[in-house]
Amino acid sequence: MISNMNFWERILYILQKYGTSYLKGAGTTLLIALVSTFIGCIIGFLVGIVQTIPVDKKKDSPVKRILLAVVNAVLRVYIEVFRGTPMIVQAVFIYYGMSQVFNVQLSMWQSAFLVVSINTGAYMAESVRGGIISVDPGQMEGAKAIGMTHVQAMMNVILPQAFRNILPQIGNNLIINIKDTSVLSVISIVDLFFVHKSVSGALYTYFESATIVMVIYLTMTLITSKLLRLWENKMDGDENYELVDVMDIGTQLGKKKARV
Amino acid sequence: MSTENVILEISHLEKNFGSHVVLKDINFQVHTGDVVSIIGASGSGKSTMLRCINLLETPTGGSILYHGEDITNPRVDAPAYRAKVGMVFQNFNLFNNMTVLENCMAGQIKVAKKSKAEAKEKALQFLQKVGMSAYINAKPRQLSGGQKQRVAIARALAMEPEVLLFDEPTSALDPQMVGEVLEVMTALAKEGLTMIVVTHEMAFARDISSHVIFMADGLIKEEGSPKQIFGEPKEAETKEFLSRFRNV
């Protein structure tokens, strides 16, 4: 029967039979990608912020300096290890390793979120560090000059600008995660790629199923990049601005006449 | 000049970057209401000295007494000190992620812990003073250099500082914009604001300031009233430097 069909008929047949499975798989993929990118960004921001804490040899106590040096060394190792090894290996390593070495039995879902999050975090940490460094040093000086502490300057001036600078990187990571969660099928996460493997295994329709999955992945990533672009535009704000009537300000201040 | 109303007293201030000595032995005082102009060639250490006074650079020697307290002591709360000694930069350094109004409110709310309403009123008041109140909704990138600098001055004033430091405030501006910034600074000087101004605007130094300091090679070579420095400079270096500005 399926062997008598042409290409399009086979695709239709697969969709009728397994359409909901593909959609569920796509949902799983999207869920892991979104949540893990979000958590990864938080990790990345925390690591990036710690890595850019200034050290003043004269003013800071030796305890603070040593502690910071140790923390930074640990963070470097984290970044290098998770950037420098394939996620598919990390997934296996954590899923099986946690139970054998630390006697912590993680579910495959927990492992999935964990692996993708800390992987994203390692990449984001570098992006955030770059984003912070790329903000004009004058911004920090301007903030300090009106009495802000390092933390206040970071929260109110530097990080909002760094965030805007690295928004394209965050988008990149989200799109990479949508595609790369496919490696999680190695720990039996039923994502879109897992559905593809099952369907093509059952019907021997590798090309047709791959076509469907390609279209679904591409749809997800295209919509994602469009939404991210809209977000970027919104953050940049309006190109124009309204001049405010000076008389209004005068009355706001309780004065009769406003003079410029 | 009495010693009672001394705000800042700088003694034997030194600064070096590695083996490069920028400031050798700087000594001077600033009294309430003084408008001190610091002139000198590029590389003479003027800006570095001003940045040391605001602790943006850490001095390598000497002391800076603010109402008798040495602020070069590492235990001093630098942010609290900076809130009282404002600074206006050559490159404005307005916060790019905020509107004009937010720029003038941020310090008041975060540092001075004022209420939003109070901060807004004060911000509008100072923006009006510098003639920028119509632009409260604009972002810094939408303004001209002169406009940015006037907002930067309003931002510094909104903290109601005791002393305001100006680091070559007109050096990054087109000639036609220099005037609008100098006008604001002149008005502030006449109102009695204590100011230390690093500048290449000799007309401002001569006509507006109460005290002029001439620096060269990391040292104060000559200081005195504008009349004295511009009228009858004693040092050969001062004469040489001023001769380049004959036409002001």
mmCIF file of C-alpha atoms in Angstrom, chain A residues 29-210:
data_model
loop_
_atom_site.group_PDB
_atom_site.id
_atom_site.type_symbol
_atom_site.label_atom_id
_atom_site.label_comp_id
_atom_site.label_asym_id
_atom_site.label_seq_id
_atom_site.Cartn_x
_atom_site.Cartn_y
_atom_site.Cartn_z
ATOM 1 C CA THR A 29 11.353 20.746 21.332
ATOM 2 C CA LEU A 30 10.040 24.282 21.694
ATOM 3 C CA LEU A 31 9.424 23.892 25.436
ATOM 4 C CA ILE A 32 12.941 22.650 26.153
ATOM 5 C CA ALA A 33 14.503 25.285 23.887
ATOM 6 C CA LEU A 34 12.555 28.196 25.395
ATOM 7 C CA VAL A 35 12.911 27.240 29.060
ATOM 8 C CA SER A 36 16.564 26.277 28.716
ATOM 9 C CA THR A 37 17.474 29.416 26.801
ATOM 10 C CA PHE A 38 15.787 31.470 29.527
ATOM 11 C CA ILE A 39 17.602 29.668 32.342
ATOM 12 C CA GLY A 40 20.805 29.709 30.282
ATOM 13 C CA CYS A 41 20.539 33.492 29.946
ATOM 14 C CA ILE A 42 20.172 33.889 33.698
ATOM 15 C CA ILE A 43 23.232 31.687 34.247
ATOM 16 C CA GLY A 44 25.090 33.622 31.554
ATOM 17 C CA PHE A 45 24.247 36.987 33.103
ATOM 18 C CA LEU A 46 25.287 35.877 36.587
ATOM 19 C CA VAL A 47 28.590 34.461 35.343
ATOM 20 C CA GLY A 48 29.254 37.450 33.079
ATOM 21 C CA ILE A 49 28.536 39.909 35.904
ATOM 22 C CA VAL A 50 30.837 38.091 38.334
ATOM 23 C CA GLN A 51 33.580 38.002 35.715
ATOM 24 C CA THR A 52 33.439 41.762 35.218
ATOM 25 C CA ILE A 53 33.573 42.762 38.905
ATOM 26 C CA PRO A 54 36.490 45.203 39.081
ATOM 27 C CA VAL A 55 39.306 44.437 41.500
ATOM 28 C CA ASP A 56 41.005 47.344 43.211
ATOM 29 C CA LYS A 57 44.323 46.180 44.647
ATOM 30 C CA LYS A 58 44.493 49.132 46.995
ATOM 31 C CA LYS A 59 40.972 49.154 48.347
ATOM 32 C CA ASP A 60 39.762 45.565 48.313
ATOM 33 C CA SER A 61 40.643 43.192 51.119
ATOM 34 C CA PRO A 62 42.856 40.180 50.250
ATOM 35 C CA VAL A 63 39.993 37.851 51.250
ATOM 36 C CA LYS A 64 37.692 39.382 48.639
ATOM 37 C CA ARG A 65 40.397 39.280 45.983
ATOM 38 C CA ILE A 66 41.298 35.624 46.618
ATOM 39 C CA LEU A 67 37.642 34.578 46.760
ATOM 40 C CA LEU A 68 36.955 36.358 43.496
ATOM 41 C CA ALA A 69 39.995 34.777 41.860
ATOM 42 C CA VAL A 70 38.876 31.282 42.927
ATOM 43 C CA VAL A 71 35.297 31.849 41.767
ATOM 44 C CA ASN A 72 36.539 33.202 38.434
ATOM 45 C CA ALA A 73 38.799 30.169 37.941
ATOM 46 C CA VAL A 74 35.877 27.807 38.592
ATOM 47 C CA LEU A 75 33.713 29.773 36.148
ATOM 48 C CA ARG A 76 36.417 29.618 33.468
ATOM 49 C CA VAL A 77 36.539 25.820 33.842
ATOM 50 C CA TYR A 78 32.739 25.632 33.590
ATOM 51 C CA ILE A 79 32.715 27.718 30.406
ATOM 52 C CA GLU A 80 35.577 25.880 28.738
ATOM 53 C CA VAL A 81 34.239 22.399 29.569
ATOM 54 C CA PHE A 82 30.681 23.016 28.394
ATOM 55 C CA ARG A 83 31.674 25.012 25.332
ATOM 56 C CA GLY A 84 34.355 22.529 24.453
ATOM 57 C CA THR A 85 32.406 19.261 24.499
ATOM 58 C CA PRO A 86 29.441 18.135 22.376
ATOM 59 C CA MET A 87 26.017 18.482 23.973
ATOM 60 C CA ILE A 88 25.107 14.943 22.957
ATOM 61 C CA VAL A 89 27.990 13.624 25.089
ATOM 62 C CA GLN A 90 27.101 15.990 27.947
ATOM 63 C CA ALA A 91 23.552 14.620 27.913
ATOM 64 C CA VAL A 92 24.721 11.030 28.274
ATOM 65 C CA PHE A 93 27.377 12.015 30.789
ATOM 66 C CA ILE A 94 24.916 13.821 33.062
ATOM 67 C CA TYR A 95 21.952 11.461 32.662
ATOM 68 C CA TYR A 96 23.946 8.353 33.546
ATOM 69 C CA GLY A 97 26.770 9.979 35.475
ATOM 70 C CA MET A 98 24.655 11.724 38.091
ATOM 71 C CA SER A 99 23.123 8.486 39.268
ATOM 72 C CA GLN A 100 26.324 6.445 39.202
ATOM 73 C CA VAL A 101 28.699 8.984 40.729
ATOM 74 C CA PHE A 102 26.518 11.179 42.909
ATOM 75 C CA ASN A 103 23.636 8.795 43.417
ATOM 76 C CA VAL A 104 21.231 11.476 42.189
ATOM 77 C CA GLN A 105 18.609 9.952 39.925
ATOM 78 C CA LEU A 106 17.617 12.635 37.458
ATOM 79 C CA SER A 107 14.624 12.065 35.257
ATOM 80 C CA MET A 108 15.291 12.438 31.560
ATOM 81 C CA TRP A 109 13.338 15.698 31.604
ATOM 82 C CA GLN A 110 15.447 17.092 34.417
ATOM 83 C CA SER A 111 18.582 16.023 32.565
ATOM 84 C CA ALA A 112 17.341 17.596 29.357
ATOM 85 C CA PHE A 113 16.633 20.982 30.929
ATOM 86 C CA LEU A 114 19.869 20.815 32.912
ATOM 87 C CA VAL A 115 22.090 19.992 29.953
ATOM 88 C CA VAL A 116 20.667 22.548 27.558
ATOM 89 C CA SER A 117 20.534 25.272 30.239
ATOM 90 C CA ILE A 118 24.107 24.953 31.422
ATOM 91 C CA ASN A 119 25.295 24.559 27.859
ATOM 92 C CA THR A 120 23.528 27.768 26.848
ATOM 93 C CA GLY A 121 24.800 29.414 30.035
ATOM 94 C CA ALA A 122 28.398 28.683 29.079
ATOM 95 C CA TYR A 123 27.963 30.367 25.697
ATOM 96 C CA MET A 124 25.899 33.223 27.104
ATOM 97 C CA ALA A 125 28.476 33.936 29.811
ATOM 98 C CA GLU A 126 30.976 34.886 27.125
ATOM 99 C CA SER A 127 28.375 36.902 25.211
ATOM 100 C CA VAL A 128 27.364 38.767 28.370
ATOM 101 C CA ARG A 129 30.985 39.480 29.267
ATOM 102 C CA GLY A 130 31.506 40.809 25.753
ATOM 103 C CA GLY A 131 28.265 42.791 25.972
ATOM 104 C CA ILE A 132 29.323 44.419 29.238
ATOM 105 C CA ILE A 133 32.819 45.231 27.975
ATOM 106 C CA SER A 134 31.424 46.713 24.761
ATOM 107 C CA VAL A 135 29.399 49.353 26.635
ATOM 108 C CA ASP A 136 31.328 52.650 26.478
ATOM 109 C CA PRO A 137 33.424 52.990 29.696
ATOM 110 C CA GLY A 138 32.139 56.575 29.871
ATOM 111 C CA GLN A 139 28.720 55.183 30.846
ATOM 112 C CA MET A 140 30.206 53.681 34.020
ATOM 113 C CA GLU A 141 32.074 56.911 34.754
ATOM 114 C CA GLY A 142 28.927 58.958 34.225
ATOM 115 C CA ALA A 143 27.080 56.704 36.663
ATOM 116 C CA LYS A 144 29.870 56.856 39.230
ATOM 117 C CA ALA A 145 30.103 60.630 38.911
ATOM 118 C CA ILE A 146 26.550 61.045 40.228
ATOM 119 C CA GLY A 147 27.340 58.774 43.156
ATOM 120 C CA MET A 148 26.175 55.362 41.976
ATOM 121 C CA THR A 149 27.902 52.287 43.377
ATOM 122 C CA HIS A 150 29.220 49.593 41.020
ATOM 123 C CA VAL A 151 26.067 47.523 41.595
ATOM 124 C CA GLN A 152 23.724 50.473 40.977
ATOM 125 C CA ALA A 153 25.611 51.456 37.828
ATOM 126 C CA MET A 154 25.469 47.874 36.549
ATOM 127 C CA MET A 155 21.753 47.450 37.253
ATOM 128 C CA ASN A 156 20.580 50.804 35.928
ATOM 129 C CA VAL A 157 23.027 51.743 33.203
ATOM 130 C CA ILE A 158 25.395 49.027 32.014
ATOM 131 C CA LEU A 159 23.288 45.845 32.002
ATOM 132 C CA PRO A 160 20.267 47.333 30.182
ATOM 133 C CA GLN A 161 22.640 48.436 27.413
ATOM 134 C CA ALA A 162 24.572 45.158 27.475
ATOM 135 C CA PHE A 163 21.278 43.272 27.221
ATOM 136 C CA ARG A 164 20.311 45.221 24.116
ATOM 137 C CA ASN A 165 23.761 44.574 22.633
ATOM 138 C CA ILE A 166 23.530 40.818 23.126
ATOM 139 C CA LEU A 167 19.880 40.377 22.188
ATOM 140 C CA PRO A 168 20.918 39.069 18.731
ATOM 141 C CA GLN A 169 23.148 36.531 20.521
ATOM 142 C CA ILE A 170 20.247 35.418 22.694
ATOM 143 C CA GLY A 171 18.217 34.932 19.526
ATOM 144 C CA ASN A 172 21.060 32.930 18.032
ATOM 145 C CA ASN A 173 21.158 30.683 21.076
ATOM 146 C CA LEU A 174 17.403 30.155 21.033
ATOM 147 C CA ILE A 175 17.493 29.110 17.391
ATOM 148 C CA ILE A 176 20.488 26.849 17.985
ATOM 149 C CA ASN A 177 18.661 25.288 20.929
ATOM 150 C CA ILE A 178 15.516 24.628 18.863
ATOM 151 C CA LYS A 179 17.658 22.605 16.478
ATOM 152 C CA ASP A 180 20.133 21.098 18.928
ATOM 153 C CA THR A 181 17.591 19.675 21.333
ATOM 154 C CA SER A 182 17.401 16.961 18.670
ATOM 155 C CA VAL A 183 20.454 15.380 20.284
ATOM 156 C CA LEU A 184 18.390 14.756 23.421
ATOM 157 C CA SER A 185 16.738 11.839 21.678
ATOM 158 C CA VAL A 186 19.859 10.032 22.879
ATOM 159 C CA ILE A 187 18.354 10.061 26.396
ATOM 160 C CA SER A 188 14.888 9.193 25.027
ATOM 161 C CA ILE A 189 13.314 12.642 25.115
ATOM 162 C CA VAL A 190 10.389 12.432 22.696
ATOM 163 C CA ASP A 191 11.144 15.600 20.782
ATOM 164 C CA LEU A 192 10.523 16.281 17.119
ATOM 165 C CA PHE A 193 13.604 14.356 16.008
ATOM 166 C CA PHE A 194 12.655 11.348 18.154
ATOM 167 C CA VAL A 195 9.224 11.293 16.487
ATOM 168 C CA HIS A 196 10.923 11.400 13.102
ATOM 169 C CA LYS A 197 13.129 8.437 13.993
ATOM 170 C CA SER A 198 10.154 6.429 15.243
ATOM 171 C CA VAL A 199 7.946 7.196 12.245
ATOM 172 C CA SER A 200 10.595 6.544 9.636
ATOM 173 C CA GLY A 201 11.579 3.394 11.485
ATOM 174 C CA ALA A 202 8.012 2.098 11.445
ATOM 175 C CA LEU A 203 7.171 3.001 7.827
ATOM 176 C CA TYR A 204 10.625 3.047 6.189
ATOM 177 C CA THR A 205 9.849 6.568 4.861
ATOM 178 C CA TYR A 206 13.039 8.392 5.799
ATOM 179 C CA PHE A 207 12.931 11.044 3.077
ATOM 180 C CA GLU A 208 9.238 11.890 3.500
ATOM 181 C CA SER A 209 9.453 12.142 7.271
ATOM 182 C CA ALA A 210 12.641 14.182 7.064
#
